[in-house]
Coordinates of C-alpha atoms in Angstrom, one line a residue:
X1 CA 99.7 200.4 59.5
X2 CA 103.2 201.5 60.2
X3 CA 103.3 201.1 63.9
X4 CA 102.1 202.6 67.2
X5 CA 102.9 206.3 66.3
X6 CA 99.5 208.0 66.6
X7 CA 100.1 210.4 63.7
X8 CA 101.0 207.6 61.3
X9 CA 98.2 205.4 62.6
X10 CA 95.6 208.2 62.1
X11 CA 97.0 208.8 58.6
X12 CA 96.6 205.2 57.7
X13 CA 93.1 205.0 59.1
X14 CA 92.0 208.0 57.1
X15 CA 93.6 206.8 53.9
X16 CA 92.6 203.1 54.2
X17 CA 89.4 201.1 53.8
X18 CA 89.8 198.6 56.5
X19 CA 87.3 198.5 59.4
X20 CA 88.4 199.7 62.8
X21 CA 87.2 200.9 66.2
X22 CA 88.5 203.5 68.7
X23 CA 87.5 203.1 72.3
X24 CA 88.3 205.3 75.3
X25 CA 87.3 203.7 78.6
X26 CA 89.6 205.7 80.9
X27 CA 91.2 209.1 81.0
X28 CA 94.7 207.9 79.8
X29 CA 94.3 205.5 76.9
X30 CA 92.6 205.1 73.6
X31 CA 92.3 201.5 72.3
X32 CA 92.7 201.0 68.6
X33 CA 91.0 197.8 67.4
X34 CA 91.4 196.5 63.9
X35 CA 90.2 193.2 62.3
X36 CA 87.7 191.8 60.0
X37 CA 83.9 192.3 59.9
X38 CA 81.5 189.4 60.1
X39 CA 77.7 189.9 60.2
X40 CA 75.7 187.1 62.0
X41 CA 72.1 186.5 62.6
X42 CA 71.9 185.5 66.3
X43 CA 73.8 186.3 69.5
X44 CA 74.8 182.7 69.8
X45 CA 76.6 183.1 66.4
X46 CA 79.0 185.7 67.6
X47 CA 82.3 184.0 66.7
X48 CA 84.1 183.9 70.1
X49 CA 86.0 180.7 69.3
X50 CA 87.7 179.7 66.1
X51 CA 87.3 176.1 64.7
X52 CA 90.7 175.2 66.3
X53 CA 89.6 176.4 69.7
X54 CA 91.4 179.7 69.7
X55 CA 89.5 182.3 71.7
X56 CA 88.9 185.6 69.8
X57 CA 88.1 189.1 71.0
X58 CA 85.0 190.5 69.3
X59 CA 83.4 193.9 69.3
X60 CA 79.7 193.4 68.3
X61 CA 77.2 196.2 67.4
X62 CA 73.9 194.7 68.5
X63 CA 70.8 196.3 66.8
X64 CA 67.5 196.9 68.5
X65 CA 65.8 194.4 66.1
X66 CA 67.7 191.6 68.0
X67 CA 64.9 191.7 70.7
X68 CA 63.1 189.3 68.3
X69 CA 65.4 186.6 69.8
X70 CA 63.3 187.0 72.9
X71 CA 60.1 186.8 71.0
X72 CA 59.5 190.5 71.2
X73 CA 58.1 192.8 68.5
X74 CA 60.4 195.2 66.5
X75 CA 60.3 197.0 63.2
X76 CA 62.8 195.0 61.2
X77 CA 65.2 197.2 59.2
X78 CA 67.7 194.4 58.6
X79 CA 70.4 196.1 60.6
X80 CA 73.0 193.5 60.9
X81 CA 74.5 192.1 64.1
X82 CA 77.9 193.3 63.1
X83 CA 81.0 191.8 64.6
X84 CA 84.5 193.2 64.4
X85 CA 86.7 190.1 65.0
X86 CA 89.8 191.8 66.4
X87 CA 93.2 190.9 65.0
X88 CA 95.2 193.7 66.6
X89 CA 94.7 195.9 69.6
X90 CA 96.9 198.9 70.2
X91 CA 96.5 201.0 73.4
X92 CA 97.8 204.5 72.8
X93 CA 98.1 207.6 75.0
X94 CA 95.0 209.7 75.0
X95 CA 96.9 213.0 74.8
X96 CA 98.9 211.8 71.8
X97 CA 95.7 210.7 70.0
X98 CA 94.0 214.0 70.7
X99 CA 96.9 215.8 69.1
X100 CA 96.8 213.6 66.0
X101 CA 93.1 213.5 65.3
X102 CA 91.5 215.9 62.8
X103 CA 89.8 218.9 64.4
X104 CA 88.2 221.1 61.6
X105 CA 84.4 221.3 62.2
X106 CA 82.2 219.1 60.0
X107 CA 79.5 221.2 58.5
X108 CA 75.8 220.0 58.6
X109 CA 73.1 220.7 56.0
X110 CA 69.3 220.7 56.3
X111 CA 69.5 219.9 60.0
X112 CA 66.4 219.2 62.1
X113 CA 64.2 216.6 63.8
X114 CA 62.4 214.1 61.6
X115 CA 59.3 214.6 63.8
X116 CA 58.4 218.2 64.7
X117 CA 57.8 219.3 68.3
X118 CA 54.0 219.4 68.1
X119 CA 53.8 215.9 66.5
X120 CA 56.1 214.5 69.2
X121 CA 54.1 216.2 72.0
X122 CA 51.0 214.5 70.5
X123 CA 52.7 211.1 70.6
X124 CA 53.5 211.7 74.3
X125 CA 49.8 212.5 75.0
X126 CA 48.7 209.3 73.2
X127 CA 51.2 207.1 75.1
X128 CA 50.1 208.5 78.4
X129 CA 46.4 208.2 77.6
X130 CA 46.2 205.0 75.5
X131 CA 49.1 202.9 76.9
X132 CA 49.9 203.9 80.5
X133 CA 46.2 204.9 81.0
X134 CA 45.0 201.5 79.8
X135 CA 47.5 199.5 82.0
X136 CA 49.9 198.6 79.2
X137 CA 52.9 199.5 81.4
X138 CA 54.6 201.9 83.7
X139 CA 56.9 203.8 81.4
X140 CA 57.8 203.9 77.7
X141 CA 60.7 205.5 75.8
X142 CA 59.6 206.9 72.4
X143 CA 62.4 208.3 70.2
X144 CA 62.8 210.8 67.4
X145 CA 65.9 211.5 65.3
X146 CA 67.9 214.6 64.6
X147 CA 69.0 214.3 61.0
X148 CA 71.3 216.3 58.7
X149 CA 73.4 216.0 55.6
X150 CA 77.1 215.6 55.7
X151 CA 79.4 216.2 52.7
X152 CA 82.7 215.4 54.5
X153 CA 84.6 212.2 54.0
X154 CA 83.0 209.7 56.4
X155 CA 86.3 208.6 58.0
X156 CA 87.3 212.2 58.5
X157 CA 83.9 213.0 60.1
X158 CA 84.2 209.9 62.3
X159 CA 87.6 210.8 63.6
X160 CA 86.8 214.5 64.0
X161 CA 83.7 213.7 66.0
X162 CA 85.6 211.2 68.1
X163 CA 88.2 213.8 68.9
X164 CA 85.6 216.4 69.9
X165 CA 83.9 213.9 72.2
X166 CA 87.2 213.0 73.8
X167 CA 88.0 216.7 74.3
X168 CA 84.7 218.1 75.4
X169 CA 82.4 215.3 76.8
X170 CA 83.2 214.2 80.3
X171 CA 81.7 211.4 82.4
X172 CA 81.1 209.0 79.5
X173 CA 81.4 205.3 80.2
X174 CA 82.7 204.7 76.7
X175 CA 83.7 207.2 74.1
X176 CA 84.0 205.4 70.8
X177 CA 84.1 205.4 67.0
X178 CA 83.2 202.2 65.1
X179 CA 84.0 202.4 61.3
X180 CA 82.8 199.5 59.2
X181 CA 81.8 199.2 55.5
X182 CA 78.8 201.5 54.9
X183 CA 78.2 202.4 58.5
X184 CA 79.8 204.7 61.1
X185 CA 78.8 205.0 64.8
X186 CA 80.5 207.7 67.0
X187 CA 79.3 208.3 70.5
X188 CA 79.9 208.9 74.2
X189 CA 77.6 206.5 76.1
X190 CA 77.1 207.4 79.8
X191 CA 75.6 204.0 80.6
X192 CA 77.0 200.5 81.0
X193 CA 74.1 198.2 80.2
X194 CA 75.7 195.0 81.4
X195 CA 79.2 193.9 82.4
X196 CA 80.2 190.3 83.1
X197 CA 83.7 189.8 84.6
X198 CA 85.1 187.1 86.9
X199 CA 81.6 185.7 87.5
X200 CA 80.2 189.0 88.6
X201 CA 77.4 190.7 86.5
X202 CA 77.0 194.5 86.8
X203 CA 74.2 196.6 85.4
X204 CA 74.0 200.4 85.7
X205 CA 70.5 201.8 85.3
X206 CA 70.7 205.6 84.7
X207 CA 67.6 207.8 84.6
X208 CA 66.5 211.3 85.1
X209 CA 68.0 214.0 82.9
X210 CA 69.1 217.4 84.4
X211 CA 70.0 219.9 81.7
X212 CA 72.6 222.3 82.9
X213 CA 71.5 225.9 82.9
X214 CA 73.5 228.6 81.2
X215 CA 76.7 229.1 83.3
X216 CA 76.7 225.5 84.5
X217 CA 75.0 223.4 87.2
X218 CA 74.9 224.5 90.8
X219 CA 74.0 222.7 94.0
X220 CA 70.8 224.8 94.2
X221 CA 69.6 224.0 90.6
X222 CA 70.5 220.3 90.9
X223 CA 68.7 220.0 94.3
X224 CA 65.5 221.2 92.7
X225 CA 65.9 218.4 90.1
X226 CA 66.6 215.8 92.7
X227 CA 63.4 216.7 94.6
X228 CA 61.3 216.0 91.5
X229 CA 58.8 213.2 92.1
X230 CA 58.7 212.4 88.4
X231 CA 62.5 212.1 88.1
X232 CA 62.8 210.0 91.3
X233 CA 60.0 207.6 90.4
X234 CA 61.4 207.3 86.9
X235 CA 64.7 206.1 88.3
X236 CA 63.1 203.6 90.7
X237 CA 61.0 202.1 87.9
X238 CA 64.0 201.4 85.7
X239 CA 65.9 199.9 88.7
X240 CA 62.9 197.6 89.2
X241 CA 63.0 196.6 85.5
X242 CA 66.8 195.9 85.6
X243 CA 66.4 193.9 88.8
X244 CA 64.0 191.6 86.8
X245 CA 66.9 191.0 84.4
X246 CA 69.4 190.5 87.2
X247 CA 67.2 188.0 88.9
X248 CA 66.9 186.0 85.6
X249 CA 70.7 185.7 85.1
X250 CA 72.2 185.8 88.6
X251 CA 71.9 183.1 91.3
X252 CA 71.8 185.8 94.0
X253 CA 69.3 188.1 92.3
X254 CA 71.2 191.3 92.4
X255 CA 72.2 193.8 95.0
X256 CA 71.6 197.6 94.7
X257 CA 74.2 200.2 95.6
X258 CA 73.8 204.0 95.1
X259 CA 72.3 206.3 94.1
X260 CA 75.1 208.2 92.4
X261 CA 75.4 211.2 90.1
X262 CA 76.5 210.8 86.5
X263 CA 77.9 214.3 85.8
X264 CA 78.5 215.0 82.1
X265 CA 79.4 218.2 80.2
X266 CA 75.9 219.4 79.6
X267 CA 73.7 216.9 81.5
X268 CA 73.6 215.2 84.9
X269 CA 71.9 211.9 85.5
X270 CA 71.1 209.8 88.6
X271 CA 72.1 206.2 88.7
X272 CA 72.3 202.9 90.7
X273 CA 74.6 200.0 90.4
X274 CA 73.3 196.4 90.5
X275 CA 75.6 193.4 91.0
X276 CA 75.1 189.7 91.2
X277 CA 76.9 186.3 90.5
X278 CA 76.4 184.3 87.3
X279 CA 78.0 181.4 85.5
X280 CA 76.1 182.0 82.2
X281 CA 77.8 182.4 78.8
X282 CA 78.1 186.2 78.3
X283 CA 76.1 185.9 75.1
X284 CA 73.2 184.4 77.1
X285 CA 73.5 187.2 79.7
X286 CA 73.3 189.7 76.9
X287 CA 70.2 187.9 75.4
X288 CA 68.4 187.8 78.7
X289 CA 69.0 191.5 79.3
X290 CA 68.0 192.9 75.9
X291 CA 67.5 195.8 76.3
X292 CA 67.8 198.5 78.9
X293 CA 64.5 199.8 80.2
X294 CA 66.0 203.3 80.3
X295 CA 65.7 203.3 76.5
X296 CA 62.7 201.0 76.0
X297 CA 60.3 201.0 79.0
X298 CA 58.6 198.5 81.3
X299 CA 57.5 195.8 81.3
X300 CA 59.9 195.1 78.6
X301 CA 57.9 192.8 76.3
X302 CA 54.9 195.2 76.2
X303 CA 57.3 198.2 75.9
X304 CA 58.5 196.7 72.6
X305 CA 54.9 196.4 71.4
X306 CA 54.2 200.0 72.4
X307 CA 57.4 201.2 70.6
X308 CA 56.3 199.4 67.5
X309 CA 52.9 201.2 67.7
X310 CA 54.2 204.7 68.1
X311 CA 57.5 204.7 66.3
X312 CA 56.9 204.5 62.5
X313 CA 60.6 203.9 61.6
X314 CA 63.0 201.1 62.8
X315 CA 65.5 202.0 65.5
X316 CA 68.6 200.7 63.8
X317 CA 71.2 200.4 66.6
X318 CA 69.6 203.0 68.9
X319 CA 69.0 201.4 72.3
X320 CA 71.0 198.3 71.3
X321 CA 74.5 197.8 72.7
X322 CA 78.2 197.8 71.7
X323 CA 79.4 194.5 73.2
X324 CA 83.1 193.8 73.7
X325 CA 83.8 190.1 74.3
X326 CA 87.4 189.7 75.7
X327 CA 89.0 186.3 76.3
X328 CA 89.8 185.6 79.9
X329 CA 92.0 183.1 81.7
X330 CA 89.2 180.9 83.0
X331 CA 89.6 177.1 82.6
X332 CA 86.0 176.5 83.6
X333 CA 82.8 178.5 83.0
X334 CA 82.6 181.5 80.6
X335 CA 85.6 181.9 78.3
X336 CA 85.0 185.6 77.8
X337 CA 84.3 188.7 79.8
X338 CA 81.7 191.2 78.5
X339 CA 81.6 195.0 78.5
X340 CA 78.5 196.4 76.9
X341 CA 77.5 200.0 77.0
X342 CA 74.1 201.2 75.6
X343 CA 74.1 202.7 72.2
X344 CA 72.8 206.1 73.2
X345 CA 74.3 209.6 72.8
X346 CA 75.5 208.3 69.5
X347 CA 75.8 209.8 66.0
X348 CA 75.3 207.5 63.0
X349 CA 76.6 208.3 59.5
X350 CA 75.3 206.3 56.5
X351 CA 75.3 207.4 52.9
X352 CA 76.0 211.0 53.7
X353 CA 73.2 211.3 56.3
X354 CA 73.8 212.0 60.0
X355 CA 71.3 210.6 62.4
X356 CA 71.2 211.2 66.2
X357 CA 68.3 209.3 67.8
X358 CA 67.1 210.5 71.2
X359 CA 64.2 209.5 73.4
X360 CA 62.3 210.6 76.5
X361 CA 61.0 208.3 79.2
X362 CA 57.2 208.8 79.3
X363 CA 55.5 208.2 82.7
X364 CA 52.1 209.1 84.2
X365 CA 53.5 212.5 85.4
X366 CA 55.0 213.4 82.0
X367 CA 54.4 216.9 80.5
X368 CA 54.4 216.7 76.7
X369 CA 56.4 219.8 76.2
X370 CA 58.8 218.9 79.0
X371 CA 59.5 215.6 77.1
X372 CA 60.0 217.6 73.9
X373 CA 62.5 219.7 75.7
X374 CA 64.3 216.6 77.0
X375 CA 64.8 215.3 73.5
X376 CA 66.2 218.7 72.5
X377 CA 68.6 218.6 75.4
X378 CA 69.8 215.1 74.6
X379 CA 70.3 215.8 70.9
X380 CA 72.2 219.1 71.8
X381 CA 74.4 217.2 74.2
X382 CA 75.7 215.0 71.3
X383 CA 75.7 217.7 68.7
X384 CA 77.3 220.3 71.0
X385 CA 80.0 217.8 72.1
X386 CA 81.0 217.0 68.5
X387 CA 81.1 220.7 67.6
X388 CA 78.1 220.5 65.2
X389 CA 75.3 222.2 67.1
X390 CA 73.3 224.3 64.7
X391 CA 71.6 227.6 65.6
X392 CA 68.0 226.2 65.4
X393 CA 68.4 223.7 68.3
X394 CA 67.0 225.6 71.3
X395 CA 69.5 224.7 74.0
X396 CA 71.9 227.7 74.4
X397 CA 71.5 231.4 73.6
X398 CA 72.6 232.1 70.1
X399 CA 75.7 234.0 71.2
X400 CA 76.8 231.3 73.7
X401 CA 79.9 229.3 73.0
X402 CA 79.2 225.7 73.9
X403 CA 82.9 224.9 74.2
X404 CA 83.8 227.9 76.4
X405 CA 86.1 226.9 79.2
X406 CA 84.4 226.4 82.6
X407 CA 86.2 227.1 85.8
X408 CA 87.1 223.9 87.7
X409 CA 84.8 223.0 90.5
X410 CA 84.4 220.0 92.8
X411 CA 81.9 217.4 91.8
X412 CA 78.3 218.3 92.8
X413 CA 78.0 214.9 94.5
X414 CA 80.5 216.0 97.1
X415 CA 78.2 218.9 98.2
X416 CA 76.8 217.9 101.6
X417 CA 73.2 218.9 100.7
X418 CA 73.3 217.0 97.4
X419 CA 74.8 213.9 99.1
X420 CA 72.0 214.0 101.7
X421 CA 69.3 214.3 99.0
X422 CA 70.8 211.3 97.2
X423 CA 71.1 209.2 100.3
X424 CA 67.6 210.0 101.4
X425 CA 66.2 208.2 98.4
X426 CA 67.2 204.9 99.8
X427 CA 64.9 205.4 102.9
X428 CA 62.1 204.5 100.5
X429 CA 63.6 201.3 99.2
X430 CA 63.3 197.7 100.2
X431 CA 66.3 196.6 102.4
X432 CA 66.0 193.1 100.8
X433 CA 67.5 194.3 97.5
X434 CA 70.2 196.4 99.2
X435 CA 71.7 193.6 101.4
X436 CA 73.8 190.6 100.3
X437 CA 71.7 187.8 99.1
X438 CA 72.4 184.1 98.9
X439 CA 69.3 181.9 99.3
X440 CA 70.2 178.6 100.9
X441 CA 66.8 176.9 100.9
X442 CA 66.3 177.1 104.6
X443 CA 63.4 179.5 104.8
X444 CA 60.1 179.0 106.6
X445 CA 58.6 177.1 103.6
X446 CA 61.5 174.8 102.9
X447 CA 60.6 171.5 101.2
X448 CA 57.7 172.9 99.2
X449 CA 57.4 173.7 95.5
X450 CA 56.1 176.9 93.9
X451 CA 55.1 177.4 90.3
X452 CA 55.1 181.1 89.2
X453 CA 52.9 181.7 86.1
X454 CA 54.4 184.6 84.1
X455 CA 51.7 186.8 82.5
X456 CA 54.4 188.8 80.6
X457 CA 55.9 190.9 83.3
X458 CA 59.3 189.7 84.4
X459 CA 58.7 190.9 87.9
X460 CA 58.1 187.1 88.2
X461 CA 61.9 186.6 88.2
X462 CA 62.2 188.8 91.3
X463 CA 59.2 187.0 92.9
X464 CA 60.8 183.6 92.3
X465 CA 64.0 184.9 93.8
X466 CA 62.2 186.0 97.0
X467 CA 60.3 182.7 97.1
X468 CA 63.6 180.8 97.1
X469 CA 64.7 183.0 100.0
X470 CA 61.6 181.8 101.9
X471 CA 62.7 178.2 101.2
X472 CA 60.4 177.3 98.3
X473 CA 61.7 175.4 95.3
X474 CA 60.4 177.9 92.7
X475 CA 60.3 177.8 88.9
X476 CA 58.7 180.1 86.4
X477 CA 56.5 179.1 83.4
X478 CA 55.1 181.4 80.7
X479 CA 51.3 181.6 80.7
X480 CA 51.2 180.0 77.2
X481 CA 53.1 176.9 78.5
X482 CA 51.4 176.4 81.9
X483 CA 49.8 173.0 81.5
X484 CA 47.1 171.7 83.9
X485 CA 49.5 169.1 85.1
X486 CA 52.0 171.9 86.0
X487 CA 49.3 173.9 87.7
X488 CA 48.0 170.9 89.7
X489 CA 51.4 169.5 90.8
X490 CA 52.8 172.6 92.7
X491 CA 52.4 173.0 96.4
X492 CA 51.8 176.7 95.7
X493 CA 50.9 178.5 92.5
X494 CA 51.8 182.1 92.2
X495 CA 49.7 183.7 89.4
X496 CA 51.8 186.6 88.3
X497 CA 51.5 190.2 87.2
X498 CA 51.2 191.4 83.7
X499 CA 50.0 194.4 81.6
X500 CA 46.6 195.0 80.2
X501 CA 42.9 195.2 81.1
X502 CA 41.8 192.3 83.4
X503 CA 38.3 192.5 81.8
X504 CA 39.6 191.9 78.2
X505 CA 37.8 188.7 77.3
X506 CA 39.5 188.7 73.8
X507 CA 43.0 188.3 75.3
X508 CA 44.3 184.8 75.2
X509 CA 46.7 185.8 78.0
X510 CA 44.0 187.1 80.3
X511 CA 41.9 184.1 79.6
X512 CA 44.8 181.8 80.5
X513 CA 45.3 183.6 83.8
X514 CA 41.6 183.2 84.5
X515 CA 42.0 179.5 83.9
X516 CA 44.9 179.1 86.2
X517 CA 43.2 181.0 89.0
X518 CA 39.9 179.2 88.6
X519 CA 41.6 175.8 88.5
X520 CA 43.4 176.4 91.8
X521 CA 40.3 177.8 93.5
X522 CA 38.1 174.9 92.4
X523 CA 40.6 172.4 93.8
X524 CA 41.1 174.4 97.0
X525 CA 44.8 174.3 96.2
X526 CA 47.1 177.0 97.6
X527 CA 47.2 180.1 95.4
X528 CA 48.8 183.5 95.6
X529 CA 47.7 186.0 93.0
X530 CA 49.7 189.2 92.3
X531 CA 48.6 192.5 90.6
X532 CA 46.8 191.5 87.3
X533 CA 46.1 188.1 88.8
X534 CA 44.8 189.7 92.0
X535 CA 42.3 191.5 89.8
X536 CA 41.4 188.2 88.0
X537 CA 40.8 186.6 91.3
X538 CA 38.6 189.4 92.5
X539 CA 36.6 189.1 89.3
X540 CA 36.0 185.4 89.8
X541 CA 34.9 186.1 93.4
X542 CA 32.3 188.5 92.0
X543 CA 34.1 191.7 93.1
X544 CA 33.8 194.6 90.6
X545 CA 36.8 196.0 88.7
X546 CA 37.3 199.5 87.6
X547 CA 40.0 201.8 86.1
X548 CA 41.8 204.1 88.5
X549 CA 41.3 207.9 88.0
X550 CA 45.1 208.1 87.7
X551 CA 47.4 205.1 87.1
X552 CA 49.4 203.9 90.1
X553 CA 52.5 203.1 88.0
X554 CA 55.6 203.2 90.2
X555 CA 53.6 204.5 93.2
X556 CA 54.6 203.7 96.8
X557 CA 51.8 203.5 99.3
X558 CA 51.5 202.7 103.0
X559 CA 48.4 200.4 103.3
X560 CA 46.8 198.2 105.9
X561 CA 47.2 194.5 105.0
X562 CA 44.9 192.5 107.4
X563 CA 45.8 194.5 110.4
X564 CA 49.5 195.3 109.7
X565 CA 50.7 198.5 108.0
X566 CA 52.9 197.8 105.0
X567 CA 54.9 200.1 102.6
X568 CA 54.3 198.6 99.1
X569 CA 55.0 199.6 95.5
X570 CA 52.1 199.6 93.1
X571 CA 52.1 199.3 89.3
X572 CA 48.4 199.2 88.5
X573 CA 45.9 201.0 86.3
X574 CA 42.9 198.9 87.3
X575 CA 41.6 198.0 90.8
X576 CA 39.1 195.8 92.5
X577 CA 36.5 197.8 94.5
X578 CA 35.2 196.9 97.9
X579 CA 31.7 195.2 97.4
X580 CA 28.6 196.0 99.5
X581 CA 28.5 192.3 100.5
X582 CA 31.6 190.1 100.8
X583 CA 31.6 186.6 99.4
X584 CA 31.4 183.9 102.1
X585 CA 34.8 183.1 103.6
X586 CA 36.6 186.0 101.9
X587 CA 38.5 188.7 103.8
X588 CA 39.3 192.0 102.1
X589 CA 42.0 194.7 102.9
X590 CA 40.8 197.9 101.2
X591 CA 41.2 201.6 101.3
X592 CA 38.5 203.0 103.7
X593 CA 37.9 206.0 101.5
X594 CA 38.2 204.8 97.8
X595 CA 37.3 201.2 98.4
X596 CA 40.3 200.1 96.4
X597 CA 41.1 196.5 97.3
X598 CA 44.7 196.0 98.3
X599 CA 44.6 192.3 99.3
X600 CA 42.3 189.3 99.5
X601 CA 42.4 186.0 101.4
X602 CA 40.2 183.0 102.0
X603 CA 40.4 179.3 102.1
X604 CA 43.7 178.3 100.5
X605 CA 44.2 181.6 98.6
X606 CA 45.5 185.1 99.1
X607 CA 46.3 188.0 96.8
X608 CA 47.9 191.4 96.7
X609 CA 47.4 194.3 94.3
X610 CA 50.9 195.7 94.9
X611 CA 54.3 194.3 93.9
X612 CA 55.9 192.9 97.0
X613 CA 59.0 192.1 95.0
X614 CA 59.5 195.8 93.9
X615 CA 62.3 197.9 95.4
X616 CA 59.5 200.2 96.5
X617 CA 58.1 197.5 98.8
X618 CA 60.0 198.2 102.0
X619 CA 57.7 195.6 103.8
X620 CA 57.6 193.3 100.8
X621 CA 59.3 190.2 102.2
X622 CA 57.3 190.3 105.5
X623 CA 54.0 190.8 103.6
X624 CA 54.9 188.0 101.1
X625 CA 55.6 185.6 103.9
X626 CA 52.3 186.4 105.6
X627 CA 50.2 185.9 102.5
X628 CA 52.0 182.7 101.5
X629 CA 51.4 181.4 105.0
X630 CA 47.7 182.2 104.7
X631 CA 47.5 180.4 101.4
X632 CA 49.3 177.3 102.5

C-alpha cells in the first residue's frame, strides 16, 4: 500500500490479494486493518500473544459451529475460526472513504430464498407444536437464506456493498467488510453481543423487529408495535437468557438498563443493556456467552438441538460473532479488550454465490406467516441497504425507491408517548436485576452451603447469584456430574430447571433429577426444587402431572404463594395438578380454578413452578428467601 490516501488505498485493495478488513464503529472514521490470516480450532488458540510475549491485535470470525466447545450440537460445515492477525491499522476519514469506494450496483442472478414461504411457515408450525409445545424451550430462532449469483469481482462487490451500507444504513453497531482468501463477509450488525473493557462486560440483547411502513416510521405506527405482547415478551425472554450468561462470567451478575430503541434505516428494534464486572480472559468470556439467544433461542443448549433438527444446512458464520481483541495497558488481569458484534444483517460471498441468512424468533404467540414476513423484512433490510434489492422480495412497492431521501426528523425515542411506553415496560421487571449488585456474603443464610444441580437450563447461574446475595456459599454442578457425595454434603440442594417432559422415563437427565430429589427427600435434607424439578418433586409425592393447554413460556403471573401474593415469571409447558387428597405433611399453593400447582412445601423441602430468578419475577427475591427458609 502506498499510504493513507484513501483513493490509493482502495486501488491497492482492489488490485491486491492480501486479506483486509474495513470497520466503521463511529460516524467519523473507517478503520482499515491488514495482516495475515491464521485459522485455529479453538477460542483458546486465538493468537493474542506471540512467542516473545508481544501482544497482538486480532480480528476473529467465529462460526456458529464453535458452540461445540460448550458441548452443544451443531451441523459441522468446517467453517474455520478465522483470525486476521493485524499488522497495520489505518484510521481514515469516513467521508473520504465514501468518496473513494466503488459505487456501481452489483447485479444479482437467480435470486430468492432457499426455503420457500410455505415450507418456512410449516417449519414455524412444527417448532411451536413439537418443541415449544413439548416443553423444549421458550423460543427458538430458525433461519433461511436469501441466495443469488454474483458475477462481479469479489473485492469490487465487497467494497461496493460496504460503501452502500456506510451511506444508507444508519444505527449499526458495526459496519464492516472482511475479505480473506475464498471468503467475504459484509454487514451492518445492529447488535453488540459482548464487550469486555477495563474489567466491565457489556451485553446488548436486541429483540422485536418493527418494519417501517412506506413513507417511514411514525410515533403512531411504532406505538402499536411497542404495545404488542409478543414483541414485549420476546425481548424479556432474551434478556433473561443473556442474564444467565452475565451471571456466569460476572462476579456481580449483571445489571439491566433500558429499554432503548435501536432505529435503523428500514427497521427499528427494542433493546436493553446489561453490565457487570469480570476478570476472565476475553476468550473465556466469549466461550461462556456463545451465542446470543436473539439468534439461537432459549435455553441455549436445547436451542442448539432444536436448530439442528429443523435447519437442514449448517449456519456457517450466521449467529456467530466478529471478535476484535485489542491489547490494553493492563499489567494484571486480561491483556486484551474485546468488542464482538453478532454476525447478522450480513452478506456472504463465496465462489460467486451471495448468501444472506435471516431468522425469526419463534415463540408461543408466533403467527407462521408473520414470521415469514419478518424474514423477508430482514433480508430486504440488507439487500436494500447494499443496493441489490430485487423486485421479487415483497418489502416495498415496485415503483418505490429504497434509497429516496427522507426528510430529517427527531429520533422516535424522543417522542414523549414513545418514551412513556418504553419506560412502562420496566414496571413489570424485577428490581433486583435493575439495581447495583455486589454480594458480600452477609445475607440471612450466611455460613451455609448450597449445591445447585443444573438440568441444562442456565437459569441456574442466576439462581446461584441470588443465593449468594442471600448469604449462601453456592456452587453449580451439571446433572451428569452430581455425585451422591456432592448431593449429601450441601446444607441446601437446589434442584434446578430444565427443558423437556418430566414424565420422560427414557431421559437420563430426567432420571438423574428424580434421583437427586428422591435422595434429599429420603434423608429429610433441605431441598428447593425449581420448575422441572418442582414437577419431579410433585410426581414423587404422588401428584399428577399434565401438559398445559397453552405453554407458559415467558409468562408473568400474580399468584398466591402460601398466603402472600407474588408476581412471578413462568417458563413451563407442564404442570402439577392439585390432587383430591394431599399427601401427609404437604402444603400446596395452587390456582383455585385450574388446580395448577405453583408451589409445594413440607418437612425440609419446598418448591416453585415459576422462575424466581427471572427478570419477570418482581417478587422473586422475597419469595426465594421464604421458600429457602421453609426448607432449612
